[in-house]
Structure formats: C-alpha cells, structure tokens
Amino acid sequence: MLAVHTGQGKGKSTAAFGMALRAWSAGWSIGVFQFVKSPKWKVGEETALRALGATGQGGSVVWHKMGEGWSWIQRPGTERDHAVEAAEGWAQIKRDLAAETYRFYVLDEFTYPIKWGWVDIADVVETLRERPGNQHVVVTGRDAHPDLLEAADLVTEMTKVRHPMDAGRKGQQGIEW
Amino acid sequence: MLAVHTGQGKGKSTAAFGMALRAWSAGWSIGVFQFVKSPKWKVGEETALRALGATGQGGSVVWHKMGEGWSWIQRPGTERDHAVEAAEGWAQIKRDLAAETYRFYVLDEFTYPIKWGWVDIADVVETLRERPGNQHVVVTGRDAHPDLLEAADLVTEMTKVRHPMDAGRKGQQGIEW
C-alpha cells in the first residue's frame, strides 16, 4: 500500500507513526526517513518507536534523519546543500526499496523536497509504483504533488476545523484552532 | 488539551495512538478507553502500546475495552446492554478524571455512544471542561457532537480524498479511496 497523509491540519505524521505501531506488532521491519528538521523532529515518537524496536518482540525500527544538524529552513547560500541532502536521502530510499530492506516505510515530510524540486516527482512515482515485494509506504506532508496523489492507494487529508462558536464570539470569521 | 479527531477518513484513531507515543516518551501515564469492538479493536496498536508501557522507560499504559466480548453492532434485544456498558465506561472515565489517574486519555470511538444518546453530551462537556490538573484527552470518531467540537481546543477532520483521475477513468464521480 502507498498512503499519503496531506492537508493543512495536524495528525499527518502522527497517524503515520500510529500505523507503525501496527506494523511493529505484525513483526514488520520499519524504516523512518525524516525530511524536515526541528521543530518537526518528533523526538517523542522517535524515542518510543526505537524503544519498541529494542524490545525484540515485534519488528525492527531504523530511524533516519536526513542531514542531521541541518535545517530545511532556507538560509542564504544553503539551498544547494539542502537539495543535495534531499537527493541523497531519496537515493537511499531507492536503494532500500530495491533491496526490500524494510516492510514499512515512513517518508515523513517528503512532500516538501518534491515540491521544491529537489527530488524528481516522476522518479518518485515510478520508483514507488514499481517497488518490489510487499513494501508499504506512507508519505506525509502538506501540498502533496498531484502525481503522488494519483499514484497512491489511499489519500487522507487532515483538515484544520474552524471553531464555529469561536468565530461568533470574537465577532470575526476564520479563527482557526 | 482536549482534541477531537473526526471526519469520514482514516487516521482518527491512528493519530491518537501516535500522540500516545509522545505522551509515553514524556513519561505520562496513558489510559485508553475503546468504545467500539472489532474490526476496530486495533490489536496491533494495543500490543505495541502495552509493550511500550512494559519497558518501564516511559509512561505507564492501561488499556480498557468497554464490554470485552461485546459488540456495538446492534442486534435485537441487545441495545439496552450496550447503552448500560457505555454509561459504565463513561462513569469510569469520570472517576479517573476526578482522581487524575492518567495524564493522557484516548477515548477511542467515543463519539458514537454520544451520538446514540447512551452518554449525555452535556455531562461529557461539563466533565471535560472542568477536569482538574493537566490531563490531556483525545476523542476520536465520526460525527462528533457539535457541543464536543465547541469544547475542544483542537479539532482535526480526517477526510477521505477522492481520487481525481479515478473519477475520470471510470467515467463517474464520487469514487472514493
């Protein structure tokens, strides 16, 4: 299965890590690839999933942070490095998919390097479509590329719900929670 | 924080269990109350979160299934029992909130007993609004009551995304993924 969690609301990555709980219980090897640094690092989820992997009761857990110590926040002169690191991350994912290294992949915030042109969408779609075996992939992030959505078996959009009463109380529309 | 995960899409419960990973890492005690039986039991998530709780490295995990061996699927003559069990489950949650038994609560599929009138929405809202201490609650399920949404600090709607190409290919609208 290829799933995409997109939209402006919360829960995209969180739901992907929740899916990893089920994968772990099924004994599946899990590979997490995080493409966006702080404050989106999700240290708690990493600690918990690593602890699960260490129990030896379920699947293994390997956690990759692209460009450790490196930020996606664009600063002058650094964009090229970010693009290179994103491309390296994707190249590693391609190798792992070809080798069937994991059974369950979380490509966290992977929509952004695609959006910014640092990873080629056609390559992503072709690679994911033709991945061998029974490898499951979840991609998270806002603004998912239409071609990625088209390739996905399941697309869920997480939407921030405006609070109906709140808008009335404050005498204005568009207050978001 | 009181969060509600609602909508017709996937990920409502999964994201709540993902939040529990963070809570566990923070050392918070976790109480899960599941209000809907099979096929929504989420055995994998239960196994994983129980295993995490058993590591002793993070918070504790207690997992309650309302009416073990009992189904929300309505069969003749059983509705009254379901209503009683739902009310008992909610009464236990009220006791736990008053006693600050847990720091993080997952009230999974709790929107349904509210919807079906088995639990009083006014009581739910008042209890959650006036809960003592720093107890965090996540409620999941479709068709969340408007009063619950109003009381929530954060509402996320998980939406099934229609596949744009699919509708075209099949010559019809409304094919959902």
Short mmCIF file of N, CA and C in Angstrom, two decimals, chain B:
data_model
loop_
_atom_site.label_atom_id
_atom_site.label_comp_id
_atom_site.label_asym_id
_atom_site.label_seq_id
_atom_site.Cartn_x
_atom_site.Cartn_y
_atom_site.Cartn_z
N MET B 1 -5.06 19.77 27.17
CA MET B 1 -5.67 19.91 25.86
C MET B 1 -6.76 18.88 25.62
N LEU B 2 -7.84 19.34 25.03
CA LEU B 2 -8.89 18.43 24.57
C LEU B 2 -8.88 18.46 23.05
N ALA B 3 -8.56 17.33 22.46
CA ALA B 3 -8.51 17.23 20.99
C ALA B 3 -9.59 16.29 20.51
N VAL B 4 -10.14 16.59 19.35
CA VAL B 4 -11.12 15.71 18.73
C VAL B 4 -10.65 15.39 17.31
N HIS B 5 -10.60 14.12 16.99
CA HIS B 5 -10.28 13.66 15.63
C HIS B 5 -11.55 13.10 15.03
N THR B 6 -12.08 13.79 14.06
CA THR B 6 -13.34 13.36 13.48
C THR B 6 -13.25 13.33 11.96
N GLY B 7 -14.36 13.10 11.30
CA GLY B 7 -14.38 13.05 9.84
C GLY B 7 -14.53 11.62 9.34
N GLN B 8 -14.74 11.52 8.02
CA GLN B 8 -15.03 10.22 7.41
C GLN B 8 -13.77 9.47 6.99
N GLY B 9 -12.63 10.09 7.09
CA GLY B 9 -11.41 9.47 6.58
C GLY B 9 -10.70 8.62 7.61
N LYS B 10 -9.62 8.01 7.17
CA LYS B 10 -8.82 7.19 8.06
C LYS B 10 -7.89 8.05 8.90
N GLY B 11 -7.34 7.46 9.95
CA GLY B 11 -6.29 8.14 10.70
C GLY B 11 -6.73 8.77 12.00
N LYS B 12 -8.03 8.75 12.29
CA LYS B 12 -8.50 9.40 13.51
C LYS B 12 -7.92 8.72 14.76
N SER B 13 -8.14 7.43 14.86
CA SER B 13 -7.61 6.69 16.00
C SER B 13 -6.10 6.56 15.89
N THR B 14 -5.65 6.30 14.69
CA THR B 14 -4.22 6.08 14.47
C THR B 14 -3.41 7.29 14.93
N ALA B 15 -3.91 8.48 14.62
CA ALA B 15 -3.22 9.69 15.05
C ALA B 15 -3.28 9.83 16.57
N ALA B 16 -4.38 9.39 17.18
CA ALA B 16 -4.47 9.45 18.65
C ALA B 16 -3.43 8.53 19.28
N PHE B 17 -3.27 7.35 18.70
CA PHE B 17 -2.26 6.43 19.24
C PHE B 17 -0.86 6.95 18.96
N GLY B 18 -0.70 7.63 17.85
CA GLY B 18 0.58 8.28 17.58
C GLY B 18 0.89 9.34 18.63
N MET B 19 -0.12 10.09 19.04
CA MET B 19 0.07 11.08 20.11
C MET B 19 0.48 10.39 21.40
N ALA B 20 -0.03 9.18 21.60
CA ALA B 20 0.31 8.44 22.81
C ALA B 20 1.80 8.11 22.86
N LEU B 21 2.43 7.98 21.69
CA LEU B 21 3.88 7.74 21.66
C LEU B 21 4.61 8.89 22.31
N ARG B 22 4.17 10.09 21.95
CA ARG B 22 4.80 11.29 22.51
C ARG B 22 4.55 11.36 24.02
N ALA B 23 3.31 11.06 24.40
CA ALA B 23 2.96 11.08 25.82
C ALA B 23 3.81 10.08 26.60
N TRP B 24 3.97 8.89 26.02
CA TRP B 24 4.78 7.86 26.68
C TRP B 24 6.20 8.36 26.87
N SER B 25 6.75 8.96 25.82
CA SER B 25 8.13 9.45 25.89
C SER B 25 8.29 10.52 26.97
N ALA B 26 7.24 11.27 27.17
CA ALA B 26 7.27 12.32 28.19
C ALA B 26 7.07 11.75 29.60
N GLY B 27 6.86 10.44 29.66
CA GLY B 27 6.67 9.82 30.97
C GLY B 27 5.25 9.91 31.49
N TRP B 28 4.32 10.29 30.64
CA TRP B 28 2.93 10.46 31.07
C TRP B 28 2.23 9.11 31.17
N SER B 29 1.42 8.95 32.19
CA SER B 29 0.57 7.76 32.28
C SER B 29 -0.54 7.87 31.24
N ILE B 30 -0.82 6.76 30.59
CA ILE B 30 -1.76 6.73 29.47
C ILE B 30 -2.91 5.78 29.77
N GLY B 31 -4.12 6.28 29.58
CA GLY B 31 -5.30 5.43 29.69
C GLY B 31 -6.05 5.42 28.38
N VAL B 32 -6.25 4.24 27.82
CA VAL B 32 -7.00 4.10 26.57
C VAL B 32 -8.35 3.46 26.89
N PHE B 33 -9.40 4.06 26.35
CA PHE B 33 -10.75 3.51 26.51
C PHE B 33 -11.33 3.29 25.13
N GLN B 34 -11.52 2.05 24.76
CA GLN B 34 -12.04 1.74 23.42
C GLN B 34 -13.51 1.45 23.50
N PHE B 35 -14.28 2.20 22.71
CA PHE B 35 -15.73 2.08 22.78
C PHE B 35 -16.34 1.28 21.63
N VAL B 36 -15.54 0.84 20.70
CA VAL B 36 -16.11 0.08 19.59
C VAL B 36 -15.31 -1.19 19.38
N LYS B 37 -16.02 -2.27 19.27
CA LYS B 37 -15.37 -3.57 19.13
C LYS B 37 -15.13 -3.91 17.66
N SER B 38 -14.33 -4.91 17.48
CA SER B 38 -13.98 -5.50 16.19
C SER B 38 -14.90 -5.07 15.05
N PRO B 39 -14.40 -4.77 13.83
CA PRO B 39 -13.00 -4.91 13.44
C PRO B 39 -12.15 -3.70 13.79
N LYS B 40 -12.62 -2.89 14.68
CA LYS B 40 -11.90 -1.67 15.03
C LYS B 40 -11.09 -1.85 16.31
N TRP B 41 -10.89 -3.04 16.74
CA TRP B 41 -10.18 -3.24 18.01
C TRP B 41 -8.75 -2.72 18.01
N LYS B 42 -8.12 -2.68 16.87
CA LYS B 42 -6.74 -2.17 16.81
C LYS B 42 -5.81 -2.94 17.73
N VAL B 43 -5.75 -4.22 17.51
CA VAL B 43 -4.94 -5.11 18.34
C VAL B 43 -3.46 -4.76 18.24
N GLY B 44 -3.03 -4.40 17.03
CA GLY B 44 -1.63 -4.06 16.85
C GLY B 44 -1.21 -2.87 17.70
N GLU B 45 -2.03 -1.83 17.69
CA GLU B 45 -1.73 -0.65 18.48
C GLU B 45 -1.73 -0.99 19.97
N GLU B 46 -2.68 -1.84 20.37
CA GLU B 46 -2.75 -2.22 21.77
C GLU B 46 -1.49 -2.98 22.18
N THR B 47 -1.11 -3.96 21.37
CA THR B 47 0.08 -4.75 21.67
C THR B 47 1.31 -3.85 21.79
N ALA B 48 1.43 -2.92 20.84
CA ALA B 48 2.61 -2.05 20.82
C ALA B 48 2.62 -1.11 22.02
N LEU B 49 1.48 -0.49 22.32
CA LEU B 49 1.48 0.46 23.43
C LEU B 49 1.64 -0.26 24.77
N ARG B 50 1.07 -1.45 24.88
CA ARG B 50 1.29 -2.23 26.10
C ARG B 50 2.77 -2.61 26.25
N ALA B 51 3.40 -2.96 25.13
CA ALA B 51 4.82 -3.31 25.17
C ALA B 51 5.66 -2.11 25.59
N LEU B 52 5.28 -0.94 25.09
CA LEU B 52 5.98 0.28 25.50
C LEU B 52 5.83 0.51 26.99
N GLY B 53 4.59 0.38 27.46
CA GLY B 53 4.35 0.58 28.89
C GLY B 53 5.17 -0.38 29.74
N ALA B 54 5.36 -1.60 29.21
CA ALA B 54 6.08 -2.63 29.96
C ALA B 54 7.59 -2.40 29.98
N THR B 55 8.10 -1.52 29.11
CA THR B 55 9.54 -1.29 29.12
C THR B 55 9.98 -0.57 30.39
N GLY B 56 9.04 0.17 31.00
CA GLY B 56 9.40 0.93 32.19
C GLY B 56 10.24 2.16 31.90
N GLN B 57 10.47 2.44 30.61
CA GLN B 57 11.31 3.60 30.27
C GLN B 57 10.50 4.88 30.18
N GLY B 58 9.23 4.76 29.82
CA GLY B 58 8.40 5.95 29.68
C GLY B 58 7.20 5.86 30.60
N GLY B 59 6.07 6.37 30.14
CA GLY B 59 4.87 6.33 30.96
C GLY B 59 4.24 4.94 31.00
N SER B 60 3.31 4.78 31.91
CA SER B 60 2.56 3.52 32.00
C SER B 60 1.42 3.53 30.99
N VAL B 61 0.95 2.35 30.64
CA VAL B 61 -0.15 2.23 29.68
C VAL B 61 -1.21 1.28 30.24
N VAL B 62 -2.43 1.79 30.36
CA VAL B 62 -3.55 0.93 30.77
C VAL B 62 -4.58 0.98 29.64
N TRP B 63 -5.05 -0.18 29.24
CA TRP B 63 -5.91 -0.29 28.06
C TRP B 63 -7.24 -0.90 28.45
N HIS B 64 -8.30 -0.12 28.30
CA HIS B 64 -9.64 -0.59 28.65
C HIS B 64 -10.45 -0.84 27.38
N LYS B 65 -11.05 -2.02 27.30
CA LYS B 65 -12.01 -2.25 26.22
C LYS B 65 -13.38 -2.36 26.85
N MET B 66 -14.22 -1.44 26.49
CA MET B 66 -15.57 -1.46 27.04
C MET B 66 -16.25 -2.76 26.63
N GLY B 67 -16.83 -3.45 27.58
CA GLY B 67 -17.61 -4.63 27.25
C GLY B 67 -16.82 -5.65 26.45
N GLU B 68 -15.72 -6.09 27.02
CA GLU B 68 -14.92 -7.12 26.34
C GLU B 68 -15.84 -8.25 25.89
N GLY B 69 -15.70 -8.62 24.66
CA GLY B 69 -16.55 -9.69 24.15
C GLY B 69 -17.93 -9.21 23.74
N TRP B 70 -18.06 -7.89 23.67
CA TRP B 70 -19.36 -7.30 23.42
C TRP B 70 -19.23 -6.40 22.20
N SER B 71 -20.23 -6.32 21.42
CA SER B 71 -20.12 -5.61 20.15
C SER B 71 -21.11 -4.46 20.07
N TRP B 72 -20.66 -3.39 19.43
CA TRP B 72 -21.55 -2.26 19.23
C TRP B 72 -22.51 -2.51 18.08
N ILE B 73 -22.24 -3.53 17.32
CA ILE B 73 -23.16 -3.86 16.23
C ILE B 73 -24.50 -4.21 16.86
N GLN B 74 -25.52 -3.51 16.43
CA GLN B 74 -26.80 -3.68 17.11
C GLN B 74 -27.50 -4.96 16.68
N ARG B 75 -27.83 -5.75 17.63
CA ARG B 75 -28.63 -6.95 17.39
C ARG B 75 -29.89 -6.82 18.24
N PRO B 76 -30.94 -7.48 17.83
CA PRO B 76 -32.21 -7.35 18.56
C PRO B 76 -32.02 -7.68 20.04
N GLY B 77 -32.56 -6.80 20.86
CA GLY B 77 -32.57 -7.10 22.29
C GLY B 77 -31.29 -6.76 23.03
N THR B 78 -30.28 -6.33 22.28
CA THR B 78 -29.01 -6.08 22.96
C THR B 78 -28.72 -4.60 23.16
N GLU B 79 -29.54 -3.75 22.58
CA GLU B 79 -29.19 -2.33 22.63
C GLU B 79 -29.12 -1.80 24.06
N ARG B 80 -30.03 -2.25 24.89
CA ARG B 80 -30.03 -1.74 26.26
C ARG B 80 -28.71 -2.08 26.96
N ASP B 81 -28.22 -3.29 26.76
CA ASP B 81 -26.96 -3.69 27.38
C ASP B 81 -25.81 -2.81 26.90
N HIS B 82 -25.79 -2.52 25.63
CA HIS B 82 -24.73 -1.66 25.10
C HIS B 82 -24.78 -0.29 25.75
N ALA B 83 -25.98 0.23 25.88
CA ALA B 83 -26.14 1.54 26.49
C ALA B 83 -25.64 1.52 27.94
N VAL B 84 -25.96 0.46 28.63
CA VAL B 84 -25.50 0.35 30.02
C VAL B 84 -23.98 0.26 30.08
N GLU B 85 -23.42 -0.51 29.21
CA GLU B 85 -21.96 -0.66 29.22
C GLU B 85 -21.26 0.64 28.84
N ALA B 86 -21.83 1.34 27.89
CA ALA B 86 -21.25 2.63 27.51
C ALA B 86 -21.30 3.59 28.69
N ALA B 87 -22.44 3.61 29.37
CA ALA B 87 -22.59 4.50 30.52
C ALA B 87 -21.60 4.12 31.62
N GLU B 88 -21.39 2.83 31.79
CA GLU B 88 -20.42 2.39 32.80
C GLU B 88 -19.00 2.81 32.41
N GLY B 89 -18.70 2.70 31.13
CA GLY B 89 -17.39 3.13 30.66
C GLY B 89 -17.17 4.62 30.93
N TRP B 90 -18.16 5.41 30.61
CA TRP B 90 -18.06 6.85 30.83
C TRP B 90 -17.96 7.16 32.32
N ALA B 91 -18.70 6.43 33.15
CA ALA B 91 -18.62 6.64 34.61
C ALA B 91 -17.20 6.37 35.11
N GLN B 92 -16.56 5.35 34.52
CA GLN B 92 -15.17 5.05 34.93
C GLN B 92 -14.23 6.17 34.51
N ILE B 93 -14.45 6.69 33.31
CA ILE B 93 -13.62 7.80 32.84
C ILE B 93 -13.79 9.01 33.77
N LYS B 94 -15.02 9.27 34.16
CA LYS B 94 -15.27 10.39 35.09
C LYS B 94 -14.51 10.19 36.40
N ARG B 95 -14.55 8.98 36.93
CA ARG B 95 -13.81 8.70 38.17
C ARG B 95 -12.32 8.91 37.96
N ASP B 96 -11.82 8.44 36.82
CA ASP B 96 -10.38 8.58 36.56
C ASP B 96 -9.98 10.04 36.38
N LEU B 97 -10.83 10.81 35.70
CA LEU B 97 -10.52 12.24 35.54
C LEU B 97 -10.52 12.94 36.89
N ALA B 98 -11.50 12.60 37.72
CA ALA B 98 -11.58 13.24 39.05
C ALA B 98 -10.36 12.88 39.89
N ALA B 99 -9.89 11.64 39.74
CA ALA B 99 -8.75 11.16 40.54
C ALA B 99 -7.41 11.49 39.87
N GLU B 100 -7.48 12.06 38.66
CA GLU B 100 -6.27 12.31 37.86
C GLU B 100 -5.43 11.04 37.74
N THR B 101 -6.11 9.98 37.36
CA THR B 101 -5.46 8.67 37.25
C THR B 101 -4.42 8.65 36.13
N TYR B 102 -4.75 9.32 35.02
CA TYR B 102 -3.84 9.34 33.88
C TYR B 102 -3.52 10.79 33.52
N ARG B 103 -2.47 10.94 32.74
CA ARG B 103 -2.14 12.26 32.22
C ARG B 103 -2.64 12.41 30.78
N PHE B 104 -2.79 11.26 30.09
CA PHE B 104 -3.19 11.29 28.68
C PHE B 104 -4.26 10.22 28.44
N TYR B 105 -5.40 10.65 27.94
CA TYR B 105 -6.53 9.74 27.71
C TYR B 105 -6.84 9.65 26.22
N VAL B 106 -7.01 8.42 25.75
CA VAL B 106 -7.58 8.23 24.42
C VAL B 106 -8.98 7.66 24.60
N LEU B 107 -9.98 8.44 24.22
CA LEU B 107 -11.37 7.96 24.27
C LEU B 107 -11.74 7.58 22.83
N ASP B 108 -11.42 6.34 22.51
CA ASP B 108 -11.48 5.91 21.11
C ASP B 108 -12.90 5.55 20.70
N GLU B 109 -13.36 6.18 19.62
CA GLU B 109 -14.72 5.95 19.09
C GLU B 109 -15.79 6.39 20.08
N PHE B 110 -15.44 7.35 20.91
CA PHE B 110 -16.37 7.81 21.95
C PHE B 110 -17.48 8.69 21.38
N THR B 111 -17.31 9.11 20.13
CA THR B 111 -18.37 9.93 19.54
C THR B 111 -19.67 9.13 19.35
N TYR B 112 -19.55 7.82 19.21
CA TYR B 112 -20.75 7.02 18.88
C TYR B 112 -21.71 6.88 20.05
N PRO B 113 -21.25 6.47 21.24
CA PRO B 113 -22.20 6.42 22.35
C PRO B 113 -22.84 7.77 22.65
N ILE B 114 -22.11 8.85 22.36
CA ILE B 114 -22.72 10.18 22.50
C ILE B 114 -23.82 10.35 21.45
N LYS B 115 -23.47 10.01 20.21
CA LYS B 115 -24.41 10.17 19.10
C LYS B 115 -25.69 9.37 19.35
N TRP B 116 -25.51 8.17 19.90
CA TRP B 116 -26.65 7.30 20.10
C TRP B 116 -27.40 7.59 21.40
N GLY B 117 -26.95 8.62 22.11
CA GLY B 117 -27.67 9.03 23.30
C GLY B 117 -27.41 8.15 24.52
N TRP B 118 -26.39 7.31 24.45
CA TRP B 118 -26.10 6.41 25.57
C TRP B 118 -25.27 7.11 26.64
N VAL B 119 -24.65 8.20 26.24
CA VAL B 119 -23.89 9.03 27.18
C VAL B 119 -24.37 10.45 26.95
N ASP B 120 -24.58 11.17 28.01
CA ASP B 120 -25.17 12.51 27.91
C ASP B 120 -24.11 13.54 27.50
N ILE B 121 -24.34 14.21 26.40
CA ILE B 121 -23.34 15.15 25.87
C ILE B 121 -23.08 16.30 26.85
N ALA B 122 -24.12 16.76 27.53
CA ALA B 122 -23.92 17.88 28.47
C ALA B 122 -23.00 17.45 29.61
N ASP B 123 -23.18 16.23 30.07
CA ASP B 123 -22.32 15.69 31.12
C ASP B 123 -20.88 15.55 30.62
N VAL B 124 -20.74 15.09 29.39
CA VAL B 124 -19.40 14.92 28.81
C VAL B 124 -18.68 16.27 28.73
N VAL B 125 -19.38 17.25 28.19
CA VAL B 125 -18.76 18.57 28.01
C VAL B 125 -18.40 19.19 29.36
N GLU B 126 -19.31 19.12 30.30
CA GLU B 126 -19.04 19.71 31.61
C GLU B 126 -17.87 19.01 32.29
N THR B 127 -17.87 17.69 32.22
CA THR B 127 -16.81 16.92 32.87
C THR B 127 -15.45 17.23 32.25
N LEU B 128 -15.42 17.28 30.92
CA LEU B 128 -14.14 17.53 30.26
C LEU B 128 -13.68 18.97 30.50
N ARG B 129 -14.62 19.89 30.45
CA ARG B 129 -14.25 21.30 30.67
C ARG B 129 -13.70 21.52 32.07
N GLU B 130 -14.24 20.81 33.04
CA GLU B 130 -13.87 21.06 34.44
C GLU B 130 -12.89 20.02 34.98
N ARG B 131 -12.29 19.24 34.10
CA ARG B 131 -11.35 18.23 34.58
C ARG B 131 -10.17 18.91 35.28
N PRO B 132 -9.72 18.36 36.39
CA PRO B 132 -8.67 19.01 37.16
C PRO B 132 -7.28 18.74 36.57
N GLY B 133 -6.32 19.52 37.00
CA GLY B 133 -4.92 19.25 36.67
C GLY B 133 -4.59 19.43 35.21
N ASN B 134 -3.56 18.74 34.78
CA ASN B 134 -3.10 18.83 33.39
C ASN B 134 -3.35 17.53 32.64
N GLN B 135 -4.60 17.16 32.57
CA GLN B 135 -4.96 15.93 31.89
C GLN B 135 -5.34 16.23 30.45
N HIS B 136 -4.73 15.48 29.54
CA HIS B 136 -4.99 15.67 28.12
C HIS B 136 -5.89 14.56 27.61
N VAL B 137 -6.84 14.95 26.79
CA VAL B 137 -7.86 14.00 26.33
C VAL B 137 -7.98 14.10 24.81
N VAL B 138 -7.97 12.95 24.15
CA VAL B 138 -8.24 12.89 22.72
C VAL B 138 -9.46 12.01 22.49
N VAL B 139 -10.44 12.56 21.82
CA VAL B 139 -11.65 11.82 21.49
C VAL B 139 -11.63 11.55 19.99
N THR B 140 -11.93 10.32 19.59
CA THR B 140 -11.96 10.00 18.16
C THR B 140 -13.33 9.48 17.76
N GLY B 141 -13.61 9.57 16.47
CA GLY B 141 -14.83 9.00 15.91
C GLY B 141 -15.52 9.96 14.94
N ARG B 142 -16.33 9.40 14.07
CA ARG B 142 -17.08 10.21 13.12
C ARG B 142 -18.22 10.95 13.82
N ASP B 143 -18.74 11.94 13.14
CA ASP B 143 -19.97 12.60 13.57
C ASP B 143 -19.89 13.12 15.00
N ALA B 144 -18.78 13.76 15.32
CA ALA B 144 -18.62 14.32 16.66
C ALA B 144 -19.73 15.34 16.93
N HIS B 145 -20.26 15.30 18.13
CA HIS B 145 -21.33 16.21 18.52
C HIS B 145 -20.83 17.67 18.48
N PRO B 146 -21.64 18.59 17.98
CA PRO B 146 -21.20 19.99 17.89
C PRO B 146 -20.76 20.56 19.24
N ASP B 147 -21.41 20.15 20.32
CA ASP B 147 -21.02 20.67 21.63
C ASP B 147 -19.63 20.17 22.04
N LEU B 148 -19.30 18.96 21.60
CA LEU B 148 -17.96 18.45 21.88
C LEU B 148 -16.92 19.23 21.08
N LEU B 149 -17.24 19.50 19.83
CA LEU B 149 -16.33 20.29 18.99
C LEU B 149 -16.13 21.68 19.60
N GLU B 150 -17.22 22.22 20.12
CA GLU B 150 -17.13 23.56 20.69
C GLU B 150 -16.24 23.58 21.92
N ALA B 151 -16.26 22.48 22.67
CA ALA B 151 -15.47 22.42 23.90
C ALA B 151 -14.00 22.14 23.63
N ALA B 152 -13.70 21.62 22.44
CA ALA B 152 -12.35 21.16 22.14
C ALA B 152 -11.39 22.32 21.90
N ASP B 153 -10.13 22.10 22.25
CA ASP B 153 -9.08 23.07 21.94
C ASP B 153 -8.59 22.89 20.51
N LEU B 154 -8.69 21.65 20.04
CA LEU B 154 -8.17 21.34 18.71
C LEU B 154 -9.09 20.31 18.07
N VAL B 155 -9.55 20.63 16.88
CA VAL B 155 -10.38 19.70 16.13
C VAL B 155 -9.70 19.43 14.79
N THR B 156 -9.46 18.18 14.50
CA THR B 156 -8.92 17.84 13.19
C THR B 156 -9.90 16.91 12.49
N GLU B 157 -10.17 17.24 11.25
CA GLU B 157 -11.06 16.40 10.46
C GLU B 157 -10.25 15.61 9.46
N MET B 158 -10.39 14.29 9.52
CA MET B 158 -9.71 13.43 8.56
C MET B 158 -10.69 13.16 7.41
N THR B 159 -10.28 13.55 6.22
CA THR B 159 -11.17 13.48 5.07
C THR B 159 -10.65 12.47 4.07
N LYS B 160 -11.55 11.63 3.62
CA LYS B 160 -11.19 10.75 2.52
C LYS B 160 -11.08 11.60 1.27
N VAL B 161 -9.97 11.53 0.59
CA VAL B 161 -9.80 12.31 -0.62
C VAL B 161 -10.24 11.48 -1.81
N ARG B 162 -11.07 12.07 -2.62
CA ARG B 162 -11.46 11.39 -3.86
C ARG B 162 -10.29 11.47 -4.82
N HIS B 163 -10.15 10.44 -5.55
CA HIS B 163 -9.04 10.39 -6.48
C HIS B 163 -9.45 11.05 -7.78
N PRO B 164 -8.81 12.18 -8.11
CA PRO B 164 -9.30 12.96 -9.26
C PRO B 164 -9.24 12.18 -10.57
N MET B 165 -8.17 11.43 -10.77
CA MET B 165 -8.01 10.69 -12.03
C MET B 165 -8.98 9.52 -12.10
N ASP B 166 -9.19 8.92 -10.97
CA ASP B 166 -10.03 7.74 -10.92
C ASP B 166 -11.44 8.03 -11.43
N ALA B 167 -11.97 9.16 -10.99
CA ALA B 167 -13.32 9.53 -11.41
C ALA B 167 -13.38 9.66 -12.93
N GLY B 168 -12.34 10.27 -13.49
CA GLY B 168 -12.32 10.44 -14.93
C GLY B 168 -12.23 9.11 -15.67
N ARG B 169 -11.32 8.27 -15.20
CA ARG B 169 -11.10 6.99 -15.86
C ARG B 169 -12.36 6.14 -15.89
N LYS B 170 -13.06 6.16 -14.79
CA LYS B 170 -14.22 5.29 -14.70
C LYS B 170 -15.49 5.98 -15.20
N GLY B 171 -15.32 7.23 -15.64
CA GLY B 171 -16.46 7.93 -16.20
C GLY B 171 -17.54 8.25 -15.20
N GLN B 172 -17.18 8.32 -13.95
CA GLN B 172 -18.19 8.66 -12.95
C GLN B 172 -17.52 9.42 -11.80
N GLN B 173 -18.36 10.13 -11.09
CA GLN B 173 -17.84 10.89 -9.96
C GLN B 173 -18.06 10.13 -8.68
N GLY B 174 -17.31 10.51 -7.68
CA GLY B 174 -17.61 10.01 -6.35
C GLY B 174 -16.92 8.73 -5.97
N ILE B 175 -16.02 8.22 -6.82
CA ILE B 175 -15.24 7.06 -6.40
C ILE B 175 -14.30 7.48 -5.29
N GLU B 176 -14.41 6.80 -4.20
CA GLU B 176 -13.56 7.20 -3.08
C GLU B 176 -12.48 6.16 -2.83
N TRP B 177 -11.38 6.65 -2.29
CA TRP B 177 -10.26 5.79 -1.97
C TRP B 177 -10.32 5.41 -0.53
#
